């Protein structure tokens, strides 16, 4: 797991009021008005890194509930795992607001975990589907999408993408909720929101990309093209295609946790 292992440390333990056998879940915290995060922590020992999990939903919803089992699995493996949400088209939010919300959640998570006694930890951002596209933007351009976030901006130490439609100009119509207008009517915004155009940014950022071989919603070709672009831009990229797994199955803990 090159993305999550890099830069991990063994610092002070973070306490939590709720626990299971291997991990602990703290109460929901607000990082922006109306937006909340759940924090999952190792039951014993200090977190090695913080992982921020960004849900998909076609840029029209962003329910993090499905990522909770993966967060719990990561916490049981020694990471602080934070599931977040963001404003979407259903809230009237258009680009760049959803990316700004994701970037703010990353900054908040870094501050929140370190503020509980763990010290400064590397932060990895992990996204699924539309969340992977937004996570890629936040990771590859950490100084642009800051918005009105009260937390100090943080540059992620790693990016994990699960079944993302990274080249949204090629993805086309299904990405329209992010912009509110079709590509031909607002090509400039679509270009600014296209992750693959940022592939040469921050080449020191390691990337892990995972896709299901049976994904019929977002073809694996999107991840393969993003891999090629990132490698051409100087990134260390690990690509994992898991046979027989579809679009929703890829974020299940039983499928992806061991790969991450």
Short mmCIF file of C-alpha atoms in Angstrom, two decimals:
data_model
loop_
_atom_site.label_atom_id
_atom_site.label_comp_id
_atom_site.label_asym_id
_atom_site.label_seq_id
_atom_site.Cartn_x
_atom_site.Cartn_y
_atom_site.Cartn_z
CA UNK A 1 0.00 0.00 0.00
CA UNK A 2 2.48 2.67 -1.14
CA UNK A 3 0.08 5.61 -0.83
CA UNK A 4 -0.98 5.04 2.77
CA UNK A 5 2.32 3.79 4.13
CA UNK A 6 4.38 6.73 2.87
CA UNK A 7 5.16 9.24 5.59
CA UNK A 8 3.18 7.46 8.31
CA UNK A 9 4.28 8.03 11.88
CA UNK A 10 3.84 6.62 15.37
CA UNK A 11 2.77 9.54 17.54
CA UNK A 12 0.44 10.11 20.49
CA UNK A 13 -2.87 8.25 20.79
CA UNK A 14 -6.18 9.98 20.11
CA UNK A 15 -9.06 9.22 22.47
CA UNK A 16 -12.65 8.49 21.44
CA UNK A 17 -15.96 7.93 23.25
CA UNK A 18 -17.32 5.13 21.05
CA UNK A 19 -15.44 1.93 20.30
CA UNK A 20 -15.62 -1.46 18.64
CA UNK A 21 -13.15 -4.32 18.87
CA UNK A 22 -10.62 -2.80 16.49
CA UNK A 23 -11.69 0.81 15.87
CA UNK A 24 -13.44 3.73 17.51
CA UNK A 25 -15.93 6.20 16.08
CA UNK A 26 -16.24 9.71 17.49
CA UNK A 27 -19.27 11.96 17.25
CA UNK A 28 -20.10 13.79 14.06
CA UNK A 29 -18.27 17.11 13.67
CA UNK A 30 -19.18 20.10 11.48
CA UNK A 31 -16.40 21.47 9.28
CA UNK A 32 -18.64 23.89 7.35
CA UNK A 33 -22.21 25.00 8.17
CA UNK A 34 -24.47 22.07 7.32
CA UNK A 35 -21.60 19.72 6.43
CA UNK A 36 -20.40 17.07 8.84
CA UNK A 37 -17.77 14.36 9.12
CA UNK A 38 -17.52 11.12 11.08
CA UNK A 39 -14.11 10.21 12.47
CA UNK A 40 -13.02 6.58 12.88
CA UNK A 41 -9.88 5.92 14.92
CA UNK A 42 -7.72 2.93 15.85
CA UNK A 43 -8.73 1.47 19.17
CA UNK A 44 -5.13 1.30 20.32
CA UNK A 45 -1.99 3.09 19.27
CA UNK A 46 -1.57 6.30 17.35
CA UNK A 47 -2.95 6.76 13.84
CA UNK A 48 -0.30 6.32 11.16
CA UNK A 49 -2.02 8.78 8.80
CA UNK A 50 -5.39 10.42 8.22
CA UNK A 51 -7.56 9.18 5.34
CA UNK A 52 -10.41 11.41 4.15
CA UNK A 53 -13.11 9.43 2.32
CA UNK A 54 -15.17 11.30 -0.31
CA UNK A 55 -18.42 9.68 -1.51
CA UNK A 56 -19.76 9.64 -5.03
CA UNK A 57 -23.31 10.32 -6.16
CA UNK A 58 -23.12 11.72 -9.66
CA UNK A 59 -22.47 15.25 -8.34
CA UNK A 60 -26.17 15.27 -7.34
CA UNK A 61 -25.83 13.59 -3.93
CA UNK A 62 -22.99 12.84 -1.53
CA UNK A 63 -24.10 10.32 1.08
CA UNK A 64 -21.05 9.03 2.99
CA UNK A 65 -22.89 6.16 4.70
CA UNK A 66 -21.71 3.56 2.19
CA UNK A 67 -18.07 4.36 2.94
CA UNK A 68 -18.43 3.75 6.70
CA UNK A 69 -17.42 0.06 6.57
CA UNK A 70 -14.29 0.95 4.60
CA UNK A 71 -13.51 3.71 7.12
CA UNK A 72 -13.91 1.23 9.96
CA UNK A 73 -11.61 -1.23 8.22
CA UNK A 74 -8.97 1.45 7.70
CA UNK A 75 -9.22 2.49 11.35
CA UNK A 76 -8.79 -1.13 12.40
CA UNK A 77 -5.60 -1.13 10.31
CA UNK A 78 -4.18 1.86 12.16
CA UNK A 79 -5.44 4.92 10.30
CA UNK A 80 -7.65 7.81 11.28
CA UNK A 81 -10.44 7.58 8.68
CA UNK A 82 -12.81 10.52 8.16
CA UNK A 83 -15.97 10.18 6.04
CA UNK A 84 -17.19 13.51 4.68
CA UNK A 85 -19.88 15.01 2.46
CA UNK A 86 -20.13 18.10 0.27
CA UNK A 87 -22.73 20.29 -1.38
CA UNK A 88 -24.05 19.04 -4.71
CA UNK A 89 -26.44 19.99 -7.51
CA UNK A 90 -29.31 18.98 -5.22
CA UNK A 91 -28.24 21.86 -2.96
CA UNK A 92 -27.83 24.24 -5.89
CA UNK A 93 -24.04 23.96 -5.66
CA UNK A 94 -22.04 24.05 -8.87
CA UNK A 95 -18.35 23.91 -9.68
CA UNK A 96 -16.12 24.85 -7.94
CA UNK A 97 -18.16 24.71 -4.70
CA UNK A 98 -18.15 20.89 -4.33
CA UNK A 99 -14.36 20.80 -4.76
CA UNK A 100 -13.94 23.61 -2.25
CA UNK A 101 -16.04 21.68 0.26
CA UNK A 102 -13.88 18.59 -0.22
CA UNK A 103 -10.66 20.59 0.14
CA UNK A 104 -12.03 22.20 3.31
CA UNK A 105 -12.88 18.78 4.75
CA UNK A 106 -9.30 17.67 4.13
CA UNK A 107 -7.95 20.74 5.93
CA UNK A 108 -10.40 20.30 8.80
CA UNK A 109 -9.55 16.61 9.18
CA UNK A 110 -5.83 17.36 9.37
CA UNK A 111 -6.39 19.99 12.04
CA UNK A 112 -8.95 17.96 13.97
CA UNK A 113 -6.84 14.81 14.25
CA UNK A 114 -3.62 16.65 15.10
CA UNK A 115 -5.49 18.79 17.64
CA UNK A 116 -6.42 15.68 19.64
CA UNK A 117 -2.83 14.86 20.42
CA UNK A 118 -1.66 12.84 17.46
CA UNK A 119 0.64 15.52 16.12
CA UNK A 120 0.88 16.38 12.45
CA UNK A 121 0.00 13.38 10.28
CA UNK A 122 0.10 12.92 6.51
CA UNK A 123 -3.36 13.18 4.96
CA UNK A 124 -4.50 10.90 2.16
CA UNK A 125 -7.67 11.74 0.22
CA UNK A 126 -9.73 8.82 -1.09
CA UNK A 127 -12.74 9.27 -3.37
CA UNK A 128 -15.23 7.03 -5.13
CA UNK A 129 -16.77 7.81 -8.54
CA UNK A 130 -17.71 11.52 -8.66
CA UNK A 131 -15.95 11.78 -5.30
CA UNK A 132 -12.77 10.45 -6.90
CA UNK A 133 -12.94 13.17 -9.56
CA UNK A 134 -13.39 15.84 -6.88
CA UNK A 135 -10.67 14.32 -4.71
CA UNK A 136 -8.28 14.38 -7.65
CA UNK A 137 -8.95 18.08 -8.23
CA UNK A 138 -8.40 18.88 -4.55
CA UNK A 139 -5.19 16.84 -4.41
CA UNK A 140 -3.68 18.03 -7.69
CA UNK A 141 -4.50 21.72 -7.20
CA UNK A 142 -4.44 22.26 -3.42
CA UNK A 143 -4.02 26.05 -3.56
CA UNK A 144 -6.89 26.92 -5.92
CA UNK A 145 -9.94 25.31 -4.35
CA UNK A 146 -9.75 26.91 -0.91
CA UNK A 147 -13.07 28.83 -0.94
CA UNK A 148 -14.10 30.30 2.42
CA UNK A 149 -12.83 27.43 4.52
CA UNK A 150 -11.93 28.44 8.09
CA UNK A 151 -9.24 25.72 8.31
CA UNK A 152 -5.68 26.19 7.10
CA UNK A 153 -5.23 24.67 3.62
CA UNK A 154 -3.47 21.30 3.54
CA UNK A 155 -1.81 19.57 0.62
CA UNK A 156 -2.65 15.85 0.65
CA UNK A 157 0.25 13.43 0.92
CA UNK A 158 -1.48 10.84 -1.27
CA UNK A 159 -4.49 10.25 -3.51
CA UNK A 160 -6.59 7.10 -3.82
CA UNK A 161 -9.19 7.01 -6.59
CA UNK A 162 -11.90 4.37 -6.84
CA UNK A 163 -13.67 4.14 -10.23
CA UNK A 164 -13.42 7.83 -11.03
CA UNK A 165 -14.56 9.54 -14.27
CA UNK A 166 -11.47 11.75 -14.18
CA UNK A 167 -11.70 13.11 -17.72
CA UNK A 168 -15.14 14.67 -17.40
CA UNK A 169 -14.92 16.36 -20.79
CA UNK A 170 -14.81 12.85 -22.23
CA UNK A 171 -17.42 11.63 -19.73
CA UNK A 172 -19.81 14.30 -20.98
CA UNK A 173 -23.50 14.47 -20.08
CA UNK A 174 -23.45 12.54 -16.78
CA UNK A 175 -21.12 15.21 -15.34
CA UNK A 176 -23.47 18.08 -16.23
CA UNK A 177 -24.86 18.40 -12.66
CA UNK A 178 -21.44 19.60 -11.54
CA UNK A 179 -21.57 22.59 -13.87
CA UNK A 180 -25.26 23.19 -14.50
CA UNK A 181 -24.62 23.62 -18.21
CA UNK A 182 -23.59 21.18 -20.94
CA UNK A 183 -19.99 21.11 -22.10
CA UNK A 184 -20.63 23.06 -25.28
CA UNK A 185 -22.20 25.94 -23.36
CA UNK A 186 -19.47 26.33 -20.72
CA UNK A 187 -16.28 24.72 -22.01
CA UNK A 188 -14.05 26.87 -19.81
CA UNK A 189 -15.60 25.64 -16.56
CA UNK A 190 -15.51 22.01 -17.74
CA UNK A 191 -11.82 22.40 -18.57
CA UNK A 192 -11.05 23.86 -15.13
CA UNK A 193 -12.91 20.98 -13.49
CA UNK A 194 -11.20 18.26 -15.50
CA UNK A 195 -8.83 16.27 -13.31
CA UNK A 196 -6.82 14.88 -16.18
CA UNK A 197 -5.76 18.39 -17.21
CA UNK A 198 -3.97 18.70 -13.85
CA UNK A 199 -2.02 15.46 -14.16
CA UNK A 200 1.36 17.23 -14.32
CA UNK A 201 0.74 19.13 -11.06
CA UNK A 202 2.53 18.18 -7.80
CA UNK A 203 4.43 15.23 -9.33
CA UNK A 204 5.65 14.23 -5.87
CA UNK A 205 2.09 13.15 -4.98
CA UNK A 206 1.79 9.33 -5.02
CA UNK A 207 -1.45 7.97 -6.47
CA UNK A 208 -3.28 4.66 -6.13
CA UNK A 209 -6.08 4.06 -8.66
CA UNK A 210 -8.48 1.13 -8.31
CA UNK A 211 -11.25 0.16 -10.74
CA UNK A 212 -13.57 -2.78 -11.13
CA UNK A 213 -13.16 -4.80 -14.28
CA UNK A 214 -16.94 -5.27 -14.51
CA UNK A 215 -17.79 -1.56 -14.09
CA UNK A 216 -20.47 -0.71 -16.67
CA UNK A 217 -21.16 2.80 -15.33
CA UNK A 218 -17.68 4.32 -15.49
CA UNK A 219 -15.52 2.30 -17.89
CA UNK A 220 -12.09 1.28 -16.65
CA UNK A 221 -10.64 3.22 -19.59
CA UNK A 222 -11.08 6.43 -17.57
CA UNK A 223 -8.76 5.15 -14.86
CA UNK A 224 -6.30 3.79 -17.39
CA UNK A 225 -6.15 7.15 -19.21
CA UNK A 226 -5.68 8.99 -15.91
CA UNK A 227 -2.90 6.60 -14.97
CA UNK A 228 -1.08 7.30 -18.23
CA UNK A 229 -1.48 11.07 -17.82
CA UNK A 230 -0.26 11.04 -14.22
CA UNK A 231 2.76 8.92 -15.07
CA UNK A 232 3.60 11.26 -17.94
CA UNK A 233 3.36 14.10 -15.43
CA UNK A 234 5.93 12.47 -13.15
CA UNK A 235 3.68 10.82 -10.55
CA UNK A 236 4.28 7.44 -8.96
CA UNK A 237 1.04 5.62 -9.81
CA UNK A 238 -0.18 2.19 -8.78
CA UNK A 239 -3.07 0.86 -10.89
CA UNK A 240 -5.25 -2.02 -9.67
CA UNK A 241 -8.06 -3.45 -11.82
CA UNK A 242 -10.13 -5.97 -9.87
CA UNK A 243 -11.82 -8.54 -12.08
CA UNK A 244 -15.53 -9.16 -11.69
CA UNK A 245 -16.20 -6.06 -9.56
CA UNK A 246 -18.72 -3.41 -10.58
CA UNK A 247 -19.02 0.29 -9.90
CA UNK A 248 -20.61 0.09 -6.44
CA UNK A 249 -18.71 -2.97 -5.34
CA UNK A 250 -15.31 -1.33 -5.63
CA UNK A 251 -15.61 0.64 -2.39
CA UNK A 252 -16.72 -2.32 -0.27
CA UNK A 253 -14.23 -3.00 2.51
CA UNK A 254 -13.98 -6.65 1.53
CA UNK A 255 -12.93 -5.63 -1.99
CA UNK A 256 -10.67 -2.61 -1.64
CA UNK A 257 -9.40 -2.38 1.94
CA UNK A 258 -6.61 -4.91 1.44
CA UNK A 259 -5.54 -3.19 -1.80
CA UNK A 260 -5.44 0.23 -0.17
#
